[in-house]
Amino acid sequence: MKNYISLSDIENFEQTITEGLQLKNNNTAANLGKGKTLGMLFFNPSLRTRLSTEKAAKLLGMDVMVMNADKDGWALEFEDGAIMNSNKAEHIKEAVAVLSQYCDIIAVRAFPGLEDRKKDEEDLVIKSFKKYATVPVVNLESATGHPLQALTDAMTITELQKTKRPKVVLTWAPHPRALPQSVPNSFVEAMHRMDVDFVIANPPGYDLNPEVRKDTQVFHDQDEALKDADFVYVKNWSSYESYGKILSEGSSWTFSGKKMLLTNDAKVLHCLPVRRNVVIADAVLDSPNSVVIQQAGNRTFAAQVVLKKLLENAGENS
Amino acid sequence: MKNYISLSDIENFEQTITEGLQLKNNNTAANLGKGKTLGMLFFNPSLRTRLSTEKAAKLLGMDVMVMNADKDGWALEFEDGAIMNSNKAEHIKEAVAVLSQYCDIIAVRAFPGLEDRKKDEEDLVIKSFKKYATVPVVNLESATGHPLQALTDAMTITELQKTKRPKVVLTWAPHPRALPQSVPNSFVEAMHRMDVDFVIANPPGYDLNPEVRKDTQVFHDQDEALKDADFVYVKNWSSYESYGKILSEGSSWTFSGKKMLLTNDAKVLHCLPVRRNVVIADAVLDSPNSVVIQQAGNRTFAAQVVLKKLLENAGENS
Amino acid sequence: MKNYISLSDIENFEQTITEGLQLKNNNTAANLGKGKTLGMLFFNPSLRTRLSTEKAAKLLGMDVMVMNADKDGWALEFEDGAIMNSNKAEHIKEAVAVLSQYCDIIAVRAFPGLEDRKKDEEDLVIKSFKKYATVPVVNLESATGHPLQALTDAMTITELQKTKRPKVVLTWAPHPRALPQSVPNSFVEAMHRMDVDFVIANPPGYDLNPEVRKDTQVFHDQDEALKDADFVYVKNWSSYESYGKILSEGSSWTFSGKKMLLTNDAKVLHCLPVRRNVVIADAVLDSPNSVVIQQAGNRTFAAQVVLKKLLENAGENS
């Protein structure tokens, strides 16, 4: 693996999941990253991604340098050919080329603006990093995807599944703010690569990008979708059709104890942070059905297996 | 020791002081924390606490991850049962449970609001961390106490005392801003556990919480209290009775060279940062009687002995 | 070397350049800094300086603690004898003495205000750190100099020079904001210590401090200066005479492909960040003549050789 920009960078998904879970039980690669440096750049806040990726790198023996882009450094220009006489002090070309001098792997987080769909879909920040970096680049959540989260999600389902082909439901839930589609997008991609019975539930107007969901069945009736679910992934996202908009309060979609009863005693996943009693009810989050903490714990090992593959590939080519 | 929330978590105070001072001279535990991670969360600024605790952890071989809570991560909800539809993105339940996945010890700093005494005395942030963490929690200064500072203070007095039972005076001094009572509270607790002749001096209206000071003699006449003092701890705090208020300028309480003459050539302590010529005069701070820098240096070893005890206890139980 | 405040702290410049370039090829000092801590304090933003110095310290086996001064810590008072009853919580005397307790080397960045020349020339922050620190101090760019950059620049020219005595031109270029003279000042000092044919080009009113440039020839005609140049260092600075002012747009001074033709196929240097198509044209930055990325990469090894010499000197004296 040369970069980890999207889930499609993983060649053998099943093997990667297995390897991630093996690292969780036995850190066989504690010295692989010795003398190597991971640089992490945040254009947006982060708790889990920040700490789990830093932890993963250190489990591999790597050094880690963390920067809050813009706050610690300089405002960046992304446009080719720009005459830089305004407030942007540095072009992404130099910033990334320079980071490549100091880091052996660069990881970057940059959320979408949720105003201009076409612009967000260009995923300019992560794409520019990939374009200008001379070292591997890792996506810590971009405008359109969150592949480290999705790998974690797949690892957690694998770890917990009791049947050969479990039913997995991704259900929309309400939220007071307009959120990106990056987490659900990558989760859908992950489910397409697993042997699961996968459906999506969301209110009308909230259908995800058709190029991402492909032929996945979409229910506009949550209760119907939840029937016999073994895993329920609860997550809000803003409208893709009416891009970035909140179309309705949707309070009947809050994932409550009553909704749980429709499932096959399902395990409940969420990427966190979660708005309690808006997205998921206390009764669910505080029950043994909730696996959100175990899921967050797996972030470390998803990041570790990705960094391991990038280091191994770099080692082979050097 | 399972957590370090307050001084009362230390079972054998004298032995802990001795062990801290031994670590200062000979770091016998340089590998105890290898492969372990300390996570430090700051809800308020910090220089000494931040750097000395990070240094202490590294002296034990630990990795350290530092976060400015709220700025780097998400605004946290602390209320049980809250319907989280406003500006708080994450509940403390999840935040702390997740941090416990990535860290072997969690340390947290959160100051009081100084507006609502009852609320501050609940010490919600540190108590919530203790409640929800599955790993040991360290208090880096909470609404009501600063036990790492107090242990440092006790170590510094022990290191410097020339008599078996020195006289120690804690004296209030003026300050332009309303400050917490956390440092004096913990210092009083520390003195109660040492074999010292301990008194407090403060203007009327500034008496500390009676549950903390217990039967310690309180002088409202600073000069009288300072007589024959071997150690003077100078510190401002806002009123406990008229909670969080500054009652008077109190400029006659500035600890000056003239006040020094009343003492038995006392050593002068302060937790820092100190407002020169408001709290303590230049003539005192720049004299050999001031031990504030040595005291700040001891922060490292107080933190080291606390982290050491937490790691040892976790090791025994695993 | 006891401190690295300015280029004059380097005794043998040629030998230091050689040693820096040797470290680049072969890190022979990977354990010299084991158990030692570098503390870095930033009063201003930084990308290259921050990451390259952190990287350099880790290449020596050092631990690194980074702080954004004021943001993470406390506002500092620098004036001797100040009555600290306003917004400054800590005096530089205590801050630096305390940092010296936790760090084996302290590095600090503080830009000039560009309003009061006399005040900026006092270089109060770095000078105060040197005055009050009990450990070595490194300048990460001060009000008047940037000696780590200048050492990098000298290393890069040495690495790339094809003739025994190359012609080096430092040329001013336009910029929308008023910038310090620290980078050009230190570069001039470096060139004075190398065997090069060195000239400066800038518009009238932009002559650098005569005490810095000494008898270096200054051209007010850029084209004339560039003739036969082997190296061109492009950099904006605000006026020294009309202190801190932008006197003119100077758009004819942008370093373009046309300007390149006047040179002897020169290598082009810049300290970065660079405003594309304002300071230097895309055509130059994207050509093989630009060595700005290699130059930025050398920052690591300039920092490494400086830290190495400070550690070695401290070792001899301990």
Short mmCIF file of C-alpha atoms in Angstrom, two decimals, chain A residues 16 27 53 63 100 147 163 171 173 180 195 203 211 222-224 236 281 283 287 318:
data_model
loop_
_atom_site.label_atom_id
_atom_site.label_comp_id
_atom_site.label_asym_id
_atom_site.label_seq_id
_atom_site.Cartn_x
_atom_site.Cartn_y
_atom_site.Cartn_z
CA THR A 16 -6.07 -6.54 6.46
CA ASN A 27 2.11 -6.32 18.77
CA THR A 53 -3.20 7.36 15.31
CA ASP A 63 8.15 9.31 16.43
CA SER A 100 8.00 15.20 3.09
CA PRO A 147 -11.30 5.20 5.66
CA THR A 163 -23.21 -15.64 12.11
CA THR A 171 -29.33 4.14 9.83
CA ALA A 173 -30.34 9.70 12.98
CA PRO A 180 -20.42 15.50 6.41
CA ASP A 195 -19.82 -10.77 3.26
CA PRO A 203 -35.57 9.71 5.56
CA GLU A 211 -22.00 6.39 -6.90
CA GLN A 222 -36.42 2.91 9.63
CA ASP A 223 -38.47 0.26 11.48
CA GLU A 224 -38.67 -1.93 8.42
CA ASN A 236 -26.26 11.43 11.11
CA ALA A 281 -30.76 7.28 23.57
CA ALA A 283 -30.88 3.47 27.30
CA SER A 287 -26.66 -1.05 27.56
CA SER A 318 14.07 1.74 -0.61
#
